[in-house]
mmCIF file of C-alpha atoms and ligand atoms in Angstrom:
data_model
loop_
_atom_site.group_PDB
_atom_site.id
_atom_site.type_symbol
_atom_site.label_atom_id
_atom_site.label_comp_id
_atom_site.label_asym_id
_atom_site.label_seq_id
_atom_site.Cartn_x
_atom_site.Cartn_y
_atom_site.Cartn_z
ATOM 1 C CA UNK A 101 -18.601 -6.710 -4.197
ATOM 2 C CA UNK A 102 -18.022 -9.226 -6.452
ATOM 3 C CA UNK A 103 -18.057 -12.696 -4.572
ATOM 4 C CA UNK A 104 -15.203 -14.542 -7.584
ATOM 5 C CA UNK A 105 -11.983 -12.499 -6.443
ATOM 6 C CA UNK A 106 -9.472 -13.727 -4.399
ATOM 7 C CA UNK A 107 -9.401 -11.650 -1.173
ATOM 8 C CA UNK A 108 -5.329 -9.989 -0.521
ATOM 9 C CA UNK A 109 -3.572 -9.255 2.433
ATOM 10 C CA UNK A 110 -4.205 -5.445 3.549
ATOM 11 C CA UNK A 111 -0.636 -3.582 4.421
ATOM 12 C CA UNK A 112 -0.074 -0.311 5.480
ATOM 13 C CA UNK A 113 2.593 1.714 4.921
ATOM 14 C CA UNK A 114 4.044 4.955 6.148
ATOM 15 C CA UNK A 115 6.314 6.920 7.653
ATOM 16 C CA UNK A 116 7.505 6.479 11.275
ATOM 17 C CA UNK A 117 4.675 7.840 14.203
ATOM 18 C CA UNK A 118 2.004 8.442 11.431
ATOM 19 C CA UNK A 119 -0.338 6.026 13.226
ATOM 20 C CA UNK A 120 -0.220 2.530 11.017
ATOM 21 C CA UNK A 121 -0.889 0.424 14.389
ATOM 22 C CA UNK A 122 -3.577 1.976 15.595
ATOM 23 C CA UNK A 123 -5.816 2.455 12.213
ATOM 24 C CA UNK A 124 -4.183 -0.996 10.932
ATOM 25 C CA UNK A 125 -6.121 -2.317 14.711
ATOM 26 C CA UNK A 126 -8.986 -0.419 13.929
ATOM 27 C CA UNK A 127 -9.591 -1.518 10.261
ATOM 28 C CA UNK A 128 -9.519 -4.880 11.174
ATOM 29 C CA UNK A 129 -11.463 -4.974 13.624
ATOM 30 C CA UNK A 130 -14.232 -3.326 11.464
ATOM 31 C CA UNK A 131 -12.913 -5.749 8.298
ATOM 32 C CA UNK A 132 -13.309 -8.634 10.898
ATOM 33 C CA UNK A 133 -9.954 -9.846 10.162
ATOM 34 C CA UNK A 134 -6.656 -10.385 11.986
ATOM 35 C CA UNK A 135 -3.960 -7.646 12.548
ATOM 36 C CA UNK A 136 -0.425 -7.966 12.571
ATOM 37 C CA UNK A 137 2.054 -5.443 13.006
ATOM 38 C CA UNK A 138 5.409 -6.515 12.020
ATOM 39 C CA UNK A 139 7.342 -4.350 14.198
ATOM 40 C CA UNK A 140 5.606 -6.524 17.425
ATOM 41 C CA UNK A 141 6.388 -9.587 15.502
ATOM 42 C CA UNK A 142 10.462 -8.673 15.772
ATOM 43 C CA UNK A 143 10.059 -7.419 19.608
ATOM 44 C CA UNK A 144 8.171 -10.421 20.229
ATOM 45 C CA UNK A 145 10.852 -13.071 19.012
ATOM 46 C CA UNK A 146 14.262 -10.973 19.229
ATOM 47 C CA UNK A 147 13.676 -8.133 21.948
ATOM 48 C CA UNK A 148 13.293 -4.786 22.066
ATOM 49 C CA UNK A 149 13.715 -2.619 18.698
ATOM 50 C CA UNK A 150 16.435 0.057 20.237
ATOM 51 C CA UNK A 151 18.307 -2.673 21.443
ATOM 52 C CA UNK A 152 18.142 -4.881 18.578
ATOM 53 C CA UNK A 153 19.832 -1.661 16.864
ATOM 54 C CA UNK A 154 22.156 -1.178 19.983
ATOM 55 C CA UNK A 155 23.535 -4.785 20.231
ATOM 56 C CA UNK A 156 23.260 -5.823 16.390
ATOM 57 C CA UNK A 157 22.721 -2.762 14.164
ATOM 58 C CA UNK A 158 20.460 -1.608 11.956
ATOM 59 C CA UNK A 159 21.294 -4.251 8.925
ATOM 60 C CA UNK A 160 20.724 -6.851 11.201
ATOM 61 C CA UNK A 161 16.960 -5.317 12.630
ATOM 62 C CA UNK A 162 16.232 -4.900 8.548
ATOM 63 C CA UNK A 163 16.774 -8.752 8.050
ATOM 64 C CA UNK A 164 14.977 -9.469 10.904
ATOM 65 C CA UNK A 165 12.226 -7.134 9.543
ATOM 66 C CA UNK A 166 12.020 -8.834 5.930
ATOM 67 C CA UNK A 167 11.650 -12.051 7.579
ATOM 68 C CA UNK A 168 8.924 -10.809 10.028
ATOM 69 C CA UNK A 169 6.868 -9.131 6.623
ATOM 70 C CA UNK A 170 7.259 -11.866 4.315
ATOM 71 C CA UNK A 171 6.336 -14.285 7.056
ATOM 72 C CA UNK A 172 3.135 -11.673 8.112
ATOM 73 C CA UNK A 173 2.234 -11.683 3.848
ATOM 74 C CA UNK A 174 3.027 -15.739 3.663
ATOM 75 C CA UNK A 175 0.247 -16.069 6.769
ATOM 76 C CA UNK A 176 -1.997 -13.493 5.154
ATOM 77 C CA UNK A 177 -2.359 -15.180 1.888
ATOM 78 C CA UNK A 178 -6.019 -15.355 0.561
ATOM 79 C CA UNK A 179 -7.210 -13.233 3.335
ATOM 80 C CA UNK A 180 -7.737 -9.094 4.129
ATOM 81 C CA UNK A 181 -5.099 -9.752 6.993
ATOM 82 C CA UNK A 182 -4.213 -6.070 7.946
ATOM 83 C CA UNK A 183 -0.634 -5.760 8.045
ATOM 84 C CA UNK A 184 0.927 -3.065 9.481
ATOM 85 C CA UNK A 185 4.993 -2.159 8.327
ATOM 86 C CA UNK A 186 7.522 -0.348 10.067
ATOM 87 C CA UNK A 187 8.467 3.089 8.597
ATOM 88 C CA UNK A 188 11.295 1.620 6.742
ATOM 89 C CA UNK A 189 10.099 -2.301 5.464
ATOM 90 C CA UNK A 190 9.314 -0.725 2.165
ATOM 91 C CA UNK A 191 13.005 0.179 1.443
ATOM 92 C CA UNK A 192 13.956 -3.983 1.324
ATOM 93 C CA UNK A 193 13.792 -5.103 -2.473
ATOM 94 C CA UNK A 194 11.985 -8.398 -1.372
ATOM 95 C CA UNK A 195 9.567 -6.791 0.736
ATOM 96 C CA UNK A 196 8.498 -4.269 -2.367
ATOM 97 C CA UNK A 197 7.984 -7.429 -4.298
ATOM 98 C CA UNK A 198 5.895 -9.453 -2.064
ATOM 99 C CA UNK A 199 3.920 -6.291 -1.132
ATOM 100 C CA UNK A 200 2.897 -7.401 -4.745
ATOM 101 C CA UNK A 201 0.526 -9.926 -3.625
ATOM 102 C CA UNK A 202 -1.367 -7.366 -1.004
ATOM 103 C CA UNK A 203 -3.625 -4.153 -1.215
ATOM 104 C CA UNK A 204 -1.162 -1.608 -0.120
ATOM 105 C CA UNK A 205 -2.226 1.536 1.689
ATOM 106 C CA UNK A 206 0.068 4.803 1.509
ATOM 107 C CA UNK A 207 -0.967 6.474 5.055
ATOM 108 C CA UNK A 208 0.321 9.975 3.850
ATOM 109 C CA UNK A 209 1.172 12.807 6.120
ATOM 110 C CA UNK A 210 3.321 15.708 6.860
ATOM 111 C CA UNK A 211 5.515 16.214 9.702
ATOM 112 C CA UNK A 212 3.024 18.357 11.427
ATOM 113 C CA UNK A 213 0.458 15.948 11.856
ATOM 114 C CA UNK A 214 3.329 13.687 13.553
ATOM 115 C CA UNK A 215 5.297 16.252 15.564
ATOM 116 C CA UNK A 216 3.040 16.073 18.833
ATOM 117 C CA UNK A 217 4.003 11.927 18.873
ATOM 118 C CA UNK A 218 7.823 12.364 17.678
ATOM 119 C CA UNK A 219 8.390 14.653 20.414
ATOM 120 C CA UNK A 220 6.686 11.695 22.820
ATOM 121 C CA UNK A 221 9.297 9.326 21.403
ATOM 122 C CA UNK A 222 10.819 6.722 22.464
ATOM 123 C CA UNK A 223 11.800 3.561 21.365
ATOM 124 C CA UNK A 224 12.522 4.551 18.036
ATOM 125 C CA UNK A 225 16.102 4.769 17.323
ATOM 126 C CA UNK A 226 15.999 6.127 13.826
ATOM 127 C CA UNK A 227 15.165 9.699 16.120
ATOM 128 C CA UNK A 228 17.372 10.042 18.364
ATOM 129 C CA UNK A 229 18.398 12.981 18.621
ATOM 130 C CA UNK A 230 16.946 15.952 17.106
ATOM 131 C CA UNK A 231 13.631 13.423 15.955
ATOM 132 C CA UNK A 232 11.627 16.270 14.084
ATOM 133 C CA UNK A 233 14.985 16.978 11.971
ATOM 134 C CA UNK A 234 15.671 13.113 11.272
ATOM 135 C CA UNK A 235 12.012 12.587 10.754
ATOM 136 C CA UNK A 236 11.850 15.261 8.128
ATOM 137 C CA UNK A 237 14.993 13.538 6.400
ATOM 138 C CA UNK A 238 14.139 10.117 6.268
ATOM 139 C CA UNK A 239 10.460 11.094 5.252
ATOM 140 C CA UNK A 240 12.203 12.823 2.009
ATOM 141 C CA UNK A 241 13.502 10.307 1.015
ATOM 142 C CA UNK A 242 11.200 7.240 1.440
ATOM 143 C CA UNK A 243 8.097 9.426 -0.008
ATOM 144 C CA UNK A 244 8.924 8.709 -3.627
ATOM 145 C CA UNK A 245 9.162 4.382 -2.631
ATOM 146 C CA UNK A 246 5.423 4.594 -0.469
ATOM 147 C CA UNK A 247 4.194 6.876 -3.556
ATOM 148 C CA UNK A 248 5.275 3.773 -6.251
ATOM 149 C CA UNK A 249 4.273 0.856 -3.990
ATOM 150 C CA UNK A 250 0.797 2.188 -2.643
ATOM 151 C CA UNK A 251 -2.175 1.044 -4.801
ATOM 152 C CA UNK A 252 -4.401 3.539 -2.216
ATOM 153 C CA UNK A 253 -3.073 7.015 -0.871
ATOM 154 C CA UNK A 254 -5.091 8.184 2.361
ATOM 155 C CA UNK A 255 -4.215 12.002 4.022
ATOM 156 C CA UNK A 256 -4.371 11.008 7.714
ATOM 157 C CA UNK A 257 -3.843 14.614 8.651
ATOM 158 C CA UNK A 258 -6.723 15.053 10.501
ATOM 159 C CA UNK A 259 -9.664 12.748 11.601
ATOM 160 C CA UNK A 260 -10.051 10.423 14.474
ATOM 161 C CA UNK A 261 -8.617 6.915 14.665
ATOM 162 C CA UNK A 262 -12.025 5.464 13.794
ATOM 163 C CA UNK A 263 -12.791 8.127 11.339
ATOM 164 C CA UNK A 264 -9.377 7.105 9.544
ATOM 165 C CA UNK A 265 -10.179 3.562 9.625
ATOM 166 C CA UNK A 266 -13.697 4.374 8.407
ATOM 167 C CA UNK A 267 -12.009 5.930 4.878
ATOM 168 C CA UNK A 268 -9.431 3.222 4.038
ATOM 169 C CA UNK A 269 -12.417 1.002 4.658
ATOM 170 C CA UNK A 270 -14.387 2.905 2.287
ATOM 171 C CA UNK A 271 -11.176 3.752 -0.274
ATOM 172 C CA UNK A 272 -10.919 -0.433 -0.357
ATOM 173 C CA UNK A 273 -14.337 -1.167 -1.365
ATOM 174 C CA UNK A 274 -14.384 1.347 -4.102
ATOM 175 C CA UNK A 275 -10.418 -0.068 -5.140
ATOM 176 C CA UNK A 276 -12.437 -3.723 -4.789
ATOM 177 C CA UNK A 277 -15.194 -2.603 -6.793
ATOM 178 C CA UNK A 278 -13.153 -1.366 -9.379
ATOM 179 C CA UNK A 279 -12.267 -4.867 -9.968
ATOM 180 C CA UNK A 280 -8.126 -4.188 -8.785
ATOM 181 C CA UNK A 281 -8.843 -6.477 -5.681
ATOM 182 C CA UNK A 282 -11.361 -7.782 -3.669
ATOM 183 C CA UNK A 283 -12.000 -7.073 0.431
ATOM 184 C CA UNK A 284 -14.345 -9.520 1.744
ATOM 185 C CA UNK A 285 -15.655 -8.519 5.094
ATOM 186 C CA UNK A 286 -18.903 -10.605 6.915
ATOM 187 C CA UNK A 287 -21.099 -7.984 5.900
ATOM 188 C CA UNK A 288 -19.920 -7.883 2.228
ATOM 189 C CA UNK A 289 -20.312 -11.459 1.973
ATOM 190 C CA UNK A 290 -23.925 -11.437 3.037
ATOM 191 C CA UNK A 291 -24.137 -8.566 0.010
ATOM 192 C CA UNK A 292 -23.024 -11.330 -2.132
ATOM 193 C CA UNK A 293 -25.505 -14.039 -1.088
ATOM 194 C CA UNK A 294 -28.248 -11.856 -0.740
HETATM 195 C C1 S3P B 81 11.552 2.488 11.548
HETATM 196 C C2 S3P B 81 10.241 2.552 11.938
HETATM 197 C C3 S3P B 81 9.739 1.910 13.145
HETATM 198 C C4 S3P B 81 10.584 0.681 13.479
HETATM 199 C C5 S3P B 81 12.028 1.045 13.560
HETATM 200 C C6 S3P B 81 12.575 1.665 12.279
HETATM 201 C C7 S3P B 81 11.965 3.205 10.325
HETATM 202 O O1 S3P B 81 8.393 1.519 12.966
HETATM 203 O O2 S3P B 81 10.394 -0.315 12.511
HETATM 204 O O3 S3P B 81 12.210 1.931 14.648
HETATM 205 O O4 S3P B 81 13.036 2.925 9.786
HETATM 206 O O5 S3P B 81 11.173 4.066 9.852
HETATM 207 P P1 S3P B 81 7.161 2.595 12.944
HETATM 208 O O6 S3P B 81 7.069 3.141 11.555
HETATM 209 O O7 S3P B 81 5.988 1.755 13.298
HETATM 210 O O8 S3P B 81 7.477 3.621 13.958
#
């Protein structure tokens, strides 16, 4: 791993439910580096996400979003930060230029692999209704914007959390030894002084 690159903020992307939180926790807790998932970020400072679309509307929850992401990439600078994005952050024009400055992970998936969670819903107002229907929609359309902005595609369609977190890991060191960008963990650093 060479020891001269400048380390970039990790973000995952994906649709809704296809598990960015809980692989974006688990990577960096193996990385050794923070976590932040933007959607808490929002919920934290402005309340909950469904009403935040009830009381203000969705234009208002994107704004609040792109603030939340830039501020999370800002923050994350010269770091492997994992950053975790709601479904629909990529779709901002500002957000797919400061995703730029990270390593951005495409967590790809069909709507099988997500159907067990959608049906557990809630909280997500993008699915009300029939969720499986709207997911399938929504996922059409975004697909081509995760497929331009990821620098690393991983199929999450099988394999435990850890298991997940285990191959991005893996994907980011060969990316990094490539010489595209650099992930510098504790135990790659003592590879570099050794
Ligand atoms: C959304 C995805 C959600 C959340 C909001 C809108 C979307 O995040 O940001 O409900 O537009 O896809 P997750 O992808 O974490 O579910």
């Amino acid at each position: 791993m060479p020891a001269t690159k400048t380390a970039r903020p990790i973000a995952l992307i994906g649709p809704m439910a296809v598990g960015k939180s809980a692989i974006g926790h688990q990577l960096s807790h193996q990385l050794g580096a923070p976590f932040v998932d933007t959607d808490v970020e929002v919920v934290a400072n402005h309340g909950s996400i469904a009403e935040i679309f009830a009381s203000r509307g969705e234009r208002a929850f994107r704004e609040l979003e792109a603030r939340a992401v830039a501020r999370a990439i800002e923050d994350a600078r010269g770091s492997n930060t994992v950053i975790s994005l709601g479904g629909g952050a990529v779709l901002d024009s500002g957000t797919q230029q400061l995703l730029g400055q990270c390593t951005v992970v495409y967590l790809e998936c069909d709507a099988d692999t997500v159907a067990e969670r959608i049906a557990r819903n809630s909280g997500r107002p993008l699915l009300a209704g029939d969720a499986m229907d709207r997911w399938k929609t929504l996922f059409a359309t975004r697909r081509p914007v995760y497929e331009r902005l990821a620098d690393l595609v991983i199929d999450v369609r099988s394999g435990s959390v850890p298991d997940l977190a285990h191959r991005i890991e893996n994907a980011l060191r060969g990316y990094a030894a490539a010489g595209t960008a650099a992930v510098t963990t504790p135990a790659a650093t003592k590879e570099v002084e050794k």
